[in-house]
Amino acid sequence: MRAAAPVLVVVAVLLALAGCSAEPVTPATSPASTDSCRGSGCSPTYEAPSPTPTAAPSAQVGQTVTNKGITLTVKQARAVDSIEMNESSYRAGSGYEKYTKTLPDAGGRFVMVTAHVVNNAQVSLDLTCSLPINTKLIDAQQRNFDAIQDLYKIKGNPECNAQLQPGFEADMTWVYLVPTSASVIGWGFQDTTDLSSTGDFSTVRFDA
């Protein structure tokens, strides 16, 4: 059974997706005086201002990114006209499964993100029927899109409840339904194996 997904939004870290520069720009700031003395004989001392915290820049397709215990490399990200889903009652690899061409809803299109996942977490990962990795597809309006249901039906994906044990790796494809007018600018993911210490999203920049 699919675990209930926490309501999380890719927030400040997405600002790195919209920018063109990989390095954050910190505005110049005048040094602050630490001496309150006044007069001709006074020699005030100064200290440099603390740098402004900034989000980490986004990775590109093909670059490896780590978010807590999840190490992930996006291999491909693109819009597709349709996807193949196993709508039969047979498991993938049984020889009896049958894949059906599935079209997006009217007014929408599919965006497919395929990645290689390495499990460096402390627990196993059910990639398709649980939520060990929370993902969001992001468009130019900073809207966050969830992956479609039944990811285990997508051709090539792990089966439901196929636990990827710590230290092992696998390929995984997420598919998103977005409006045809949406301009996709990237994708974010987050290790949710330990919800008591969930961190920020890591982001990958691409256009689709």
XYZ file of C-alpha atoms in Angstrom, residues 30-135:
106
model
C 30.110 48.073 4.242
C 32.063 46.730 7.224
C 30.437 47.366 10.571
C 32.195 49.335 13.256
C 32.579 47.629 16.632
C 33.860 50.746 18.449
C 31.491 53.431 19.742
C 34.233 55.979 20.432
C 34.183 59.386 18.764
C 36.702 62.173 18.347
C 40.081 62.791 16.760
C 41.938 60.398 19.062
C 39.606 57.479 18.441
C 40.632 54.495 16.281
C 37.533 52.412 15.662
C 37.938 48.753 14.693
C 35.872 46.954 12.092
C 34.716 43.420 11.522
C 33.644 41.878 8.214
C 29.918 41.108 7.872
C 28.793 37.481 8.000
C 28.001 36.026 4.562
C 24.334 35.681 3.677
C 23.213 32.015 3.644
C 22.270 30.841 0.138
C 20.806 27.662 -1.320
C 23.158 25.232 -3.007
C 23.195 25.617 -6.795
C 21.278 23.055 -8.831
C 22.975 20.098 -10.459
C 22.684 19.230 -14.145
C 21.495 16.022 -15.808
C 24.297 13.473 -15.484
C 25.705 14.917 -12.261
C 25.535 12.873 -9.062
C 23.727 14.491 -6.122
C 23.408 13.306 -2.531
C 20.542 14.145 -0.181
C 21.211 12.583 3.223
C 21.272 8.818 2.547
C 20.157 8.977 -1.085
C 22.727 9.337 -3.860
C 21.058 9.945 -7.187
C 22.041 10.704 -10.783
C 19.401 11.912 -13.249
C 20.175 10.101 -16.494
C 17.388 11.547 -18.617
C 14.600 14.115 -18.266
C 12.198 14.788 -21.131
C 8.614 15.253 -22.216
C 6.971 12.157 -23.713
C 3.755 11.676 -25.683
C 2.819 8.488 -23.848
C 4.111 5.951 -21.328
C 3.971 2.142 -21.211
C 2.289 0.727 -18.116
C 1.675 -2.858 -17.059
C -2.100 -2.973 -16.699
C -2.224 -6.779 -16.616
C -2.439 -8.828 -13.429
C 1.020 -10.331 -13.994
C 4.259 -9.112 -12.482
C 6.988 -7.654 -14.665
C 9.410 -10.354 -15.725
C 6.845 -13.144 -15.508
C 6.610 -13.384 -19.266
C 2.856 -12.853 -19.118
C 2.759 -9.146 -18.369
C 1.343 -6.844 -21.003
C 2.211 -3.167 -21.371
C -0.415 -0.679 -22.464
C 0.233 2.643 -24.145
C -1.067 5.286 -21.742
C -1.847 8.831 -22.884
C -1.918 11.963 -20.682
C -5.202 13.538 -19.659
C -6.696 16.122 -21.995
C -4.821 19.399 -21.712
C -1.775 17.748 -20.195
C 1.512 16.114 -21.106
C 3.898 13.715 -19.431
C 7.400 14.563 -18.247
C 9.605 11.561 -17.470
C 12.618 11.668 -15.145
C 14.869 8.583 -15.114
C 17.578 8.314 -12.467
C 20.085 5.887 -10.985
C 19.556 5.548 -7.244
C 22.139 4.353 -4.713
C 20.787 3.511 -1.271
C 23.232 4.833 1.326
C 20.475 5.188 3.931
C 20.104 3.027 7.030
C 16.954 1.285 5.793
C 15.649 -0.372 2.644
C 13.761 1.608 -0.021
C 10.440 0.667 -1.582
C 10.864 3.040 -4.506
C 7.484 2.568 -6.185
C 4.891 1.848 -3.477
C 6.202 3.933 -0.599
C 7.814 7.352 -0.275
C 11.468 6.936 0.738
C 12.293 9.645 -1.803
C 9.942 12.608 -2.069
C 10.122 14.202 -5.516
